[in-house]
Amino acid sequence: MYEFCIPKVRRNLLDLSTEERNHFVRALDMAKRTVHPQFVIATRRAEEILGPDGNTAQFENVSIYNYFVWTHYYSVKNTFHGAGQESFGEVHFSHEGPAFLTWHRYQLLQLERDMQPLVLRASYSEPTGNYNPAVRSLHNLAHLFLNGTGGQTHLSPNDPIFVLLHTFTDAVFDEWLRRYNADIATFPLENAPIGHNRQYNMVPFWPPITNAEMFVTAPDNLGYIYEVQWPNKFYSLKEIKKCLQDD
């Protein structure tokens, strides 16, 4: 699926020079203002998509970054049968289940792919266990700390810090896959929340891609590596909390 010769390096933000950081910010700004070359978004429900005259498709152009925001918004919205009908309830294709990691991984890959031409114009260098609700809470607290749109699940990508937060989350995920040689059998084949089973396609990405396709180590399968030094020692959640309190 991904063709690459030399893996791209996702740099540590803290190690970037001032000019490199400015370059990154400029690229994000360009993505916000550049019309996506491939996708448009629907502005009406399926029943209303042809407009009042029944002949005018209700679609709009969308910028590269706003398409990134829209995919996240769509993935967490309630899904309704139609006016006056019962709702499916809280449908979270990208949250509240094992696909949280795989879904956000692919969303970042898509944004990265879409932004690469902008980065060249405005790069970053090429190189010469068990589910724990407390860990999830740490991620949620980071969103809440951002405040504004960053603290609202459906709108959180509007804050560009979302890119950095979820890139770090993906780095942790990739290290876990590599360090523990995680088997795909750990990803549920059935009985997960809607959209979260192993072979389910991730909504709303097109062409279709399954959760299983993202449950792989990035350097060998997806064409990127992280510039990060991980501690060799295993820290318990209690030790992590103590470190945060001491800081």
PDB file of C-alpha atoms in Angstrom:
ATOM      1  CA  MET A   1       0.000   0.000   0.000  1.00  0.00           C
ATOM      2  CA  TYR A   2       2.755   2.451   0.904  1.00  0.00           C
ATOM      3  CA  GLU A   3       5.702   2.681  -1.454  1.00  0.00           C
ATOM      4  CA  PHE A   4       8.893   4.011   0.072  1.00  0.00           C
ATOM      5  CA  CYS A   5      12.633   3.597  -0.224  1.00  0.00           C
ATOM      6  CA  ILE A   6      13.910   5.554   2.767  1.00  0.00           C
ATOM      7  CA  PRO A   7      11.653   5.893   5.819  1.00  0.00           C
ATOM      8  CA  LYS A   8      10.699   9.453   6.691  1.00  0.00           C
ATOM      9  CA  VAL A   9      11.645  10.688  10.148  1.00  0.00           C
ATOM     10  CA  ARG A  10       9.054  12.298  12.364  1.00  0.00           C
ATOM     11  CA  ARG A  11      11.219  14.671  14.301  1.00  0.00           C
ATOM     12  CA  ASN A  12      11.046  15.579  17.975  1.00  0.00           C
ATOM     13  CA  LEU A  13       9.544  19.069  18.117  1.00  0.00           C
ATOM     14  CA  LEU A  14      11.848  20.024  20.986  1.00  0.00           C
ATOM     15  CA  ASP A  15      14.887  19.352  18.794  1.00  0.00           C
ATOM     16  CA  LEU A  16      13.807  21.555  15.882  1.00  0.00           C
ATOM     17  CA  SER A  17      15.549  24.808  15.159  1.00  0.00           C
ATOM     18  CA  THR A  18      13.549  28.033  15.128  1.00  0.00           C
ATOM     19  CA  GLU A  19      13.484  28.005  11.346  1.00  0.00           C
ATOM     20  CA  GLU A  20      12.338  24.376  11.245  1.00  0.00           C
ATOM     21  CA  ARG A  21       9.511  25.137  13.648  1.00  0.00           C
ATOM     22  CA  ASN A  22       8.499  28.167  11.589  1.00  0.00           C
ATOM     23  CA  HIS A  23       8.579  25.982   8.488  1.00  0.00           C
ATOM     24  CA  PHE A  24       6.213  23.515  10.144  1.00  0.00           C
ATOM     25  CA  VAL A  25       3.810  26.278  11.198  1.00  0.00           C
ATOM     26  CA  ARG A  26       3.859  27.781   7.692  1.00  0.00           C
ATOM     27  CA  ALA A  27       3.028  24.388   6.204  1.00  0.00           C
ATOM     28  CA  LEU A  28       0.046  24.015   8.563  1.00  0.00           C
ATOM     29  CA  ASP A  29      -1.129  27.499   7.622  1.00  0.00           C
ATOM     30  CA  MET A  30      -0.874  26.659   3.928  1.00  0.00           C
ATOM     31  CA  ALA A  31      -2.830  23.445   4.516  1.00  0.00           C
ATOM     32  CA  LYS A  32      -5.580  25.526   6.134  1.00  0.00           C
ATOM     33  CA  ARG A  33      -5.784  27.770   3.055  1.00  0.00           C
ATOM     34  CA  THR A  34      -5.168  25.286   0.208  1.00  0.00           C
ATOM     35  CA  VAL A  35      -8.129  23.560  -1.455  1.00  0.00           C
ATOM     36  CA  HIS A  36      -7.873  19.785  -1.239  1.00  0.00           C
ATOM     37  CA  PRO A  37      -6.978  18.450  -4.709  1.00  0.00           C
ATOM     38  CA  GLN A  38      -9.036  15.238  -4.326  1.00  0.00           C
ATOM     39  CA  PHE A  39     -11.981  15.628  -1.972  1.00  0.00           C
ATOM     40  CA  VAL A  40     -15.086  17.737  -1.494  1.00  0.00           C
ATOM     41  CA  ILE A  41     -17.516  17.430   1.410  1.00  0.00           C
ATOM     42  CA  ALA A  42     -21.276  16.970   1.426  1.00  0.00           C
ATOM     43  CA  THR A  43     -23.220  19.810   3.003  1.00  0.00           C
ATOM     44  CA  ARG A  44     -26.566  17.977   3.221  1.00  0.00           C
ATOM     45  CA  ARG A  45     -27.875  14.608   4.351  1.00  0.00           C
ATOM     46  CA  ALA A  46     -28.131  11.828   1.766  1.00  0.00           C
ATOM     47  CA  GLU A  47     -31.864  12.474   1.270  1.00  0.00           C
ATOM     48  CA  GLU A  48     -31.180  16.157   0.512  1.00  0.00           C
ATOM     49  CA  ILE A  49     -27.906  15.827  -1.385  1.00  0.00           C
ATOM     50  CA  LEU A  50     -29.405  16.869  -4.748  1.00  0.00           C
ATOM     51  CA  GLY A  51     -30.746  20.137  -3.339  1.00  0.00           C
ATOM     52  CA  PRO A  52     -34.205  21.771  -3.541  1.00  0.00           C
ATOM     53  CA  ASP A  53     -34.384  21.425  -7.322  1.00  0.00           C
ATOM     54  CA  GLY A  54     -33.426  17.750  -7.172  1.00  0.00           C
ATOM     55  CA  ASN A  55     -30.600  18.322  -9.628  1.00  0.00           C
ATOM     56  CA  THR A  56     -27.851  20.350  -7.904  1.00  0.00           C
ATOM     57  CA  ALA A  57     -25.417  18.295  -5.836  1.00  0.00           C
ATOM     58  CA  GLN A  58     -24.779  19.880  -2.446  1.00  0.00           C
ATOM     59  CA  PHE A  59     -20.997  19.639  -2.170  1.00  0.00           C
ATOM     60  CA  GLU A  60     -18.321  22.197  -1.297  1.00  0.00           C
ATOM     61  CA  ASN A  61     -14.590  22.453  -1.703  1.00  0.00           C
ATOM     62  CA  VAL A  62     -12.637  21.982   1.500  1.00  0.00           C
ATOM     63  CA  SER A  63      -9.088  22.895   2.437  1.00  0.00           C
ATOM     64  CA  ILE A  64      -6.530  20.188   3.153  1.00  0.00           C
ATOM     65  CA  TYR A  65      -6.510  20.901   6.878  1.00  0.00           C
ATOM     66  CA  ASN A  66     -10.270  21.348   7.129  1.00  0.00           C
ATOM     67  CA  TYR A  67     -10.735  17.952   5.469  1.00  0.00           C
ATOM     68  CA  PHE A  68      -8.543  16.546   8.253  1.00  0.00           C
ATOM     69  CA  VAL A  69     -10.861  18.219  10.773  1.00  0.00           C
ATOM     70  CA  TRP A  70     -13.981  17.037   8.945  1.00  0.00           C
ATOM     71  CA  THR A  71     -12.969  13.351   8.971  1.00  0.00           C
ATOM     72  CA  HIS A  72     -12.606  13.512  12.752  1.00  0.00           C
ATOM     73  CA  TYR A  73     -15.887  15.382  13.164  1.00  0.00           C
ATOM     74  CA  TYR A  74     -17.732  12.853  11.025  1.00  0.00           C
ATOM     75  CA  SER A  75     -16.247   9.905  12.884  1.00  0.00           C
ATOM     76  CA  VAL A  76     -17.661  10.969  16.256  1.00  0.00           C
ATOM     77  CA  LYS A  77     -21.035  12.392  15.240  1.00  0.00           C
ATOM     78  CA  ASN A  78     -24.253  10.607  16.136  1.00  0.00           C
ATOM     79  CA  THR A  79     -25.664   8.624  13.233  1.00  0.00           C
ATOM     80  CA  PHE A  80     -29.379   9.158  12.655  1.00  0.00           C
ATOM     81  CA  HIS A  81     -31.829   7.165  10.554  1.00  0.00           C
ATOM     82  CA  GLY A  82     -33.579  10.374   9.538  1.00  0.00           C
ATOM     83  CA  ALA A  83     -35.849  13.092  10.810  1.00  0.00           C
ATOM     84  CA  GLY A  84     -37.966  11.927  13.728  1.00  0.00           C
ATOM     85  CA  GLN A  85     -36.285   8.517  13.866  1.00  0.00           C
ATOM     86  CA  GLU A  86     -34.369   6.913  16.699  1.00  0.00           C
ATOM     87  CA  SER A  87     -30.641   7.578  16.867  1.00  0.00           C
ATOM     88  CA  PHE A  88     -28.035   4.849  17.099  1.00  0.00           C
ATOM     89  CA  GLY A  89     -26.780   6.789  20.105  1.00  0.00           C
ATOM     90  CA  GLU A  90     -23.159   7.719  20.685  1.00  0.00           C
ATOM     91  CA  VAL A  91     -21.394   6.309  17.639  1.00  0.00           C
ATOM     92  CA  HIS A  92     -17.625   6.749  17.926  1.00  0.00           C
ATOM     93  CA  PHE A  93     -15.843   5.178  15.008  1.00  0.00           C
ATOM     94  CA  SER A  94     -12.570   6.710  16.195  1.00  0.00           C
ATOM     95  CA  HIS A  95     -12.909   6.609  20.001  1.00  0.00           C
ATOM     96  CA  GLU A  96     -14.015   4.439  22.906  1.00  0.00           C
ATOM     97  CA  GLY A  97     -12.536   1.245  21.474  1.00  0.00           C
ATOM     98  CA  PRO A  98      -9.402  -0.435  20.093  1.00  0.00           C
ATOM     99  CA  ALA A  99      -9.615   1.427  16.766  1.00  0.00           C
ATOM    100  CA  PHE A 100      -8.704   4.659  18.568  1.00  0.00           C
ATOM    101  CA  LEU A 101      -5.039   3.981  17.787  1.00  0.00           C
ATOM    102  CA  THR A 102      -5.388   2.646  14.256  1.00  0.00           C
ATOM    103  CA  TRP A 103      -7.931   5.291  13.208  1.00  0.00           C
ATOM    104  CA  HIS A 104      -5.858   8.241  14.354  1.00  0.00           C
ATOM    105  CA  ARG A 105      -2.716   6.669  12.884  1.00  0.00           C
ATOM    106  CA  TYR A 106      -4.282   6.601   9.437  1.00  0.00           C
ATOM    107  CA  GLN A 107      -5.745  10.089   9.819  1.00  0.00           C
ATOM    108  CA  LEU A 108      -2.250  11.452  10.497  1.00  0.00           C
ATOM    109  CA  LEU A 109      -0.819   9.514   7.550  1.00  0.00           C
ATOM    110  CA  GLN A 110      -3.455  11.020   5.299  1.00  0.00           C
ATOM    111  CA  LEU A 111      -2.715  14.556   6.478  1.00  0.00           C
ATOM    112  CA  GLU A 112       1.022  13.950   6.110  1.00  0.00           C
ATOM    113  CA  ARG A 113       0.551  12.701   2.562  1.00  0.00           C
ATOM    114  CA  ASP A 114      -1.669  15.664   1.655  1.00  0.00           C
ATOM    115  CA  MET A 115       0.749  18.179   3.172  1.00  0.00           C
ATOM    116  CA  GLN A 116       3.969  16.862   1.659  1.00  0.00           C
ATOM    117  CA  PRO A 117       3.751  19.076  -1.453  1.00  0.00           C
ATOM    118  CA  LEU A 118       3.127  22.097   0.804  1.00  0.00           C
ATOM    119  CA  VAL A 119       6.119  21.276   3.002  1.00  0.00           C
ATOM    120  CA  LEU A 120       8.313  21.186  -0.057  1.00  0.00           C
ATOM    121  CA  ARG A 121       6.937  24.562  -1.095  1.00  0.00           C
ATOM    122  CA  ALA A 122       6.856  26.398   2.289  1.00  0.00           C
ATOM    123  CA  SER A 123      11.119  19.339   5.321  1.00  0.00           C
ATOM    124  CA  TYR A 124      11.583  17.314   7.695  1.00  0.00           C
ATOM    125  CA  SER A 125      14.664  15.165   7.323  1.00  0.00           C
ATOM    126  CA  GLU A 126      15.121  11.776   5.820  1.00  0.00           C
ATOM    127  CA  PRO A 127      17.813   9.680   7.528  1.00  0.00           C
ATOM    128  CA  THR A 128      21.425   9.608   5.707  1.00  0.00           C
ATOM    129  CA  GLY A 129      -0.438  -5.015  26.929  1.00  0.00           C
ATOM    130  CA  ASN A 130      -3.660  -4.555  28.398  1.00  0.00           C
ATOM    131  CA  TYR A 131      -6.284  -1.801  28.066  1.00  0.00           C
ATOM    132  CA  ASN A 132      -6.104   0.602  30.987  1.00  0.00           C
ATOM    133  CA  PRO A 133      -8.775   3.326  31.392  1.00  0.00           C
ATOM    134  CA  ALA A 134      -6.341   5.377  33.481  1.00  0.00           C
ATOM    135  CA  VAL A 135      -3.957   5.635  30.533  1.00  0.00           C
ATOM    136  CA  ARG A 136      -6.809   6.762  28.300  1.00  0.00           C
ATOM    137  CA  SER A 137      -7.638   9.392  30.908  1.00  0.00           C
ATOM    138  CA  LEU A 138      -4.130  10.838  30.610  1.00  0.00           C
ATOM    139  CA  HIS A 139      -4.748  11.390  26.904  1.00  0.00           C
ATOM    140  CA  ASN A 140      -8.158  12.934  27.561  1.00  0.00           C
ATOM    141  CA  LEU A 141      -6.679  15.259  30.176  1.00  0.00           C
ATOM    142  CA  ALA A 142      -4.184  16.522  27.594  1.00  0.00           C
ATOM    143  CA  HIS A 143      -7.112  17.485  25.357  1.00  0.00           C
ATOM    144  CA  LEU A 144      -8.946  19.176  28.203  1.00  0.00           C
ATOM    145  CA  PHE A 145      -5.799  21.094  29.160  1.00  0.00           C
ATOM    146  CA  LEU A 146      -5.753  22.618  25.664  1.00  0.00           C
ATOM    147  CA  ASN A 147      -9.197  24.142  26.281  1.00  0.00           C
ATOM    148  CA  GLY A 148     -11.027  25.783  23.363  1.00  0.00           C
ATOM    149  CA  THR A 149     -11.802  23.443  20.469  1.00  0.00           C
ATOM    150  CA  GLY A 150      -8.950  21.193  21.607  1.00  0.00           C
ATOM    151  CA  GLY A 151     -11.083  20.104  24.540  1.00  0.00           C
ATOM    152  CA  GLN A 152     -14.093  19.133  22.413  1.00  0.00           C
ATOM    153  CA  THR A 153     -13.840  15.655  20.932  1.00  0.00           C
ATOM    154  CA  HIS A 154     -15.545  16.311  17.607  1.00  0.00           C
ATOM    155  CA  LEU A 155     -13.750  19.641  16.996  1.00  0.00           C
ATOM    156  CA  SER A 156     -10.366  18.937  18.593  1.00  0.00           C
ATOM    157  CA  PRO A 157      -8.368  18.777  15.308  1.00  0.00           C
ATOM    158  CA  ASN A 158      -9.196  22.470  14.766  1.00  0.00           C
ATOM    159  CA  ASP A 159      -6.334  23.135  17.179  1.00  0.00           C
ATOM    160  CA  PRO A 160      -3.091  22.211  15.327  1.00  0.00           C
ATOM    161  CA  ILE A 161      -1.628  20.949  18.613  1.00  0.00           C
ATOM    162  CA  PHE A 162      -3.872  17.949  17.926  1.00  0.00           C
ATOM    163  CA  VAL A 163      -1.338  16.890  15.277  1.00  0.00           C
ATOM    164  CA  LEU A 164       1.505  16.888  17.795  1.00  0.00           C
ATOM    165  CA  LEU A 165      -0.510  15.191  20.546  1.00  0.00           C
ATOM    166  CA  HIS A 166      -1.661  12.360  18.327  1.00  0.00           C
ATOM    167  CA  THR A 167       1.707  11.980  16.663  1.00  0.00           C
ATOM    168  CA  PHE A 168       3.158  11.348  20.119  1.00  0.00           C
ATOM    169  CA  THR A 169       0.319   8.911  20.846  1.00  0.00           C
ATOM    170  CA  ASP A 170       1.177   7.103  17.635  1.00  0.00           C
ATOM    171  CA  ALA A 171       4.851   7.023  18.618  1.00  0.00           C
ATOM    172  CA  VAL A 172       3.911   5.290  21.868  1.00  0.00           C
ATOM    173  CA  PHE A 173       1.675   2.882  19.943  1.00  0.00           C
ATOM    174  CA  ASP A 174       4.459   2.059  17.491  1.00  0.00           C
ATOM    175  CA  GLU A 175       6.966   1.484  20.296  1.00  0.00           C
ATOM    176  CA  TRP A 176       4.494  -0.873  21.969  1.00  0.00           C
ATOM    177  CA  LEU A 177       4.007  -2.812  18.731  1.00  0.00           C
ATOM    178  CA  ARG A 178       7.764  -3.122  18.274  1.00  0.00           C
ATOM    179  CA  ARG A 179       8.794  -3.781  21.864  1.00  0.00           C
ATOM    180  CA  TYR A 180       6.211  -6.475  22.592  1.00  0.00           C
ATOM    181  CA  ASN A 181       5.972  -7.914  19.076  1.00  0.00           C
ATOM    182  CA  ALA A 182       2.229  -7.459  19.386  1.00  0.00           C
ATOM    183  CA  ASP A 183       0.140 -10.060  17.607  1.00  0.00           C
ATOM    184  CA  ILE A 184      -2.906  -9.051  15.575  1.00  0.00           C
ATOM    185  CA  ALA A 185      -4.866 -11.541  17.695  1.00  0.00           C
ATOM    186  CA  THR A 186      -4.827  -8.925  20.480  1.00  0.00           C
ATOM    187  CA  PHE A 187      -7.093  -6.777  18.298  1.00  0.00           C
ATOM    188  CA  PRO A 188     -10.708  -8.022  18.658  1.00  0.00           C
ATOM    189  CA  LEU A 189     -12.192  -9.743  15.637  1.00  0.00           C
ATOM    190  CA  GLU A 190     -15.756  -9.202  16.849  1.00  0.00           C
ATOM    191  CA  ASN A 191     -17.910  -7.733  19.630  1.00  0.00           C
ATOM    192  CA  ALA A 192     -16.006  -4.430  19.726  1.00  0.00           C
ATOM    193  CA  PRO A 193     -17.954  -1.138  19.432  1.00  0.00           C
ATOM    194  CA  ILE A 194     -19.241  -0.279  15.966  1.00  0.00           C
ATOM    195  CA  GLY A 195     -16.331   0.330  13.598  1.00  0.00           C
ATOM    196  CA  HIS A 196     -13.716  -1.082  15.993  1.00  0.00           C
ATOM    197  CA  ASN A 197     -13.446  -4.739  15.005  1.00  0.00           C
ATOM    198  CA  ARG A 198     -10.226  -5.870  13.369  1.00  0.00           C
ATOM    199  CA  GLN A 199     -11.511  -6.224   9.812  1.00  0.00           C
ATOM    200  CA  TYR A 200     -13.867  -3.236   9.864  1.00  0.00           C
ATOM    201  CA  ASN A 201     -13.181  -0.352   7.513  1.00  0.00           C
ATOM    202  CA  MET A 202     -12.343   2.895   9.288  1.00  0.00           C
ATOM    203  CA  VAL A 203     -15.016   5.573   8.761  1.00  0.00           C
ATOM    204  CA  PRO A 204     -14.989   7.853   6.751  1.00  0.00           C
ATOM    205  CA  PHE A 205     -11.716   7.171   4.898  1.00  0.00           C
ATOM    206  CA  TRP A 206     -11.656   6.444   1.193  1.00  0.00           C
ATOM    207  CA  PRO A 207     -10.438   4.195  -0.372  1.00  0.00           C
ATOM    208  CA  PRO A 208     -11.555   1.774   2.368  1.00  0.00           C
ATOM    209  CA  ILE A 209      -8.891   0.681   4.840  1.00  0.00           C
ATOM    210  CA  THR A 210      -9.269  -1.717   7.756  1.00  0.00           C
ATOM    211  CA  ASN A 211      -8.063  -1.372  11.321  1.00  0.00           C
ATOM    212  CA  ALA A 212      -5.833  -4.418  10.807  1.00  0.00           C
ATOM    213  CA  GLU A 213      -3.860  -2.624   8.089  1.00  0.00           C
ATOM    214  CA  MET A 214      -2.723  -0.022  10.611  1.00  0.00           C
ATOM    215  CA  PHE A 215      -1.857  -2.551  13.330  1.00  0.00           C
ATOM    216  CA  VAL A 216       1.722  -2.851  12.041  1.00  0.00           C
ATOM    217  CA  THR A 217       5.121  -1.394  12.902  1.00  0.00           C
ATOM    218  CA  ALA A 218       5.589   1.882  11.065  1.00  0.00           C
ATOM    219  CA  PRO A 219       9.253   1.634   9.896  1.00  0.00           C
ATOM    220  CA  ASP A 220       8.723  -1.697   8.160  1.00  0.00           C
ATOM    221  CA  ASN A 221       5.232  -1.142   6.803  1.00  0.00           C
ATOM    222  CA  LEU A 222       4.208   2.510   6.691  1.00  0.00           C
ATOM    223  CA  GLY A 223       7.394   4.313   5.706  1.00  0.00           C
ATOM    224  CA  TYR A 224       8.233   6.441   8.743  1.00  0.00           C
ATOM    225  CA  ILE A 225      10.187   6.276  11.980  1.00  0.00           C
ATOM    226  CA  TYR A 226      10.241   8.408  15.116  1.00  0.00           C
ATOM    227  CA  GLU A 227      13.177  10.424  16.367  1.00  0.00           C
ATOM    228  CA  VAL A 228      12.684   9.616  20.041  1.00  0.00           C
ATOM    229  CA  GLN A 229      14.655   7.982  22.830  1.00  0.00           C
ATOM    230  CA  TRP A 230      12.535   5.678  24.960  1.00  0.00           C
ATOM    231  CA  PRO A 231      13.476   4.705  28.541  1.00  0.00           C
ATOM    232  CA  ASN A 232      14.702   1.147  28.886  1.00  0.00           C
ATOM    233  CA  LYS A 233      13.121   0.707  32.288  1.00  0.00           C
ATOM    234  CA  PHE A 234       9.457  -0.203  32.602  1.00  0.00           C
ATOM    235  CA  TYR A 235       7.628   2.447  34.659  1.00  0.00           C
ATOM    236  CA  SER A 236       4.426   1.575  36.468  1.00  0.00           C
ATOM    237  CA  LEU A 237       1.444   3.910  36.270  1.00  0.00           C
ATOM    238  CA  LYS A 238       2.052   4.778  39.942  1.00  0.00           C
ATOM    239  CA  GLU A 239       5.634   5.839  39.164  1.00  0.00           C
ATOM    240  CA  ILE A 240       4.472   7.934  36.203  1.00  0.00           C
ATOM    241  CA  LYS A 241       1.932   9.741  38.357  1.00  0.00           C
ATOM    242  CA  LYS A 242       4.593  10.422  40.997  1.00  0.00           C
ATOM    243  CA  CYS A 243       6.938  11.903  38.374  1.00  0.00           C
ATOM    244  CA  LEU A 244       4.158  14.202  37.144  1.00  0.00           C
ATOM    245  CA  GLN A 245       3.391  15.322  40.703  1.00  0.00           C
ATOM    246  CA  ASP A 246       7.076  15.975  41.455  1.00  0.00           C
ATOM    247  CA  ASP A 247       7.356  18.136  38.326  1.00  0.00           C
TER     248      ASP A 247
END
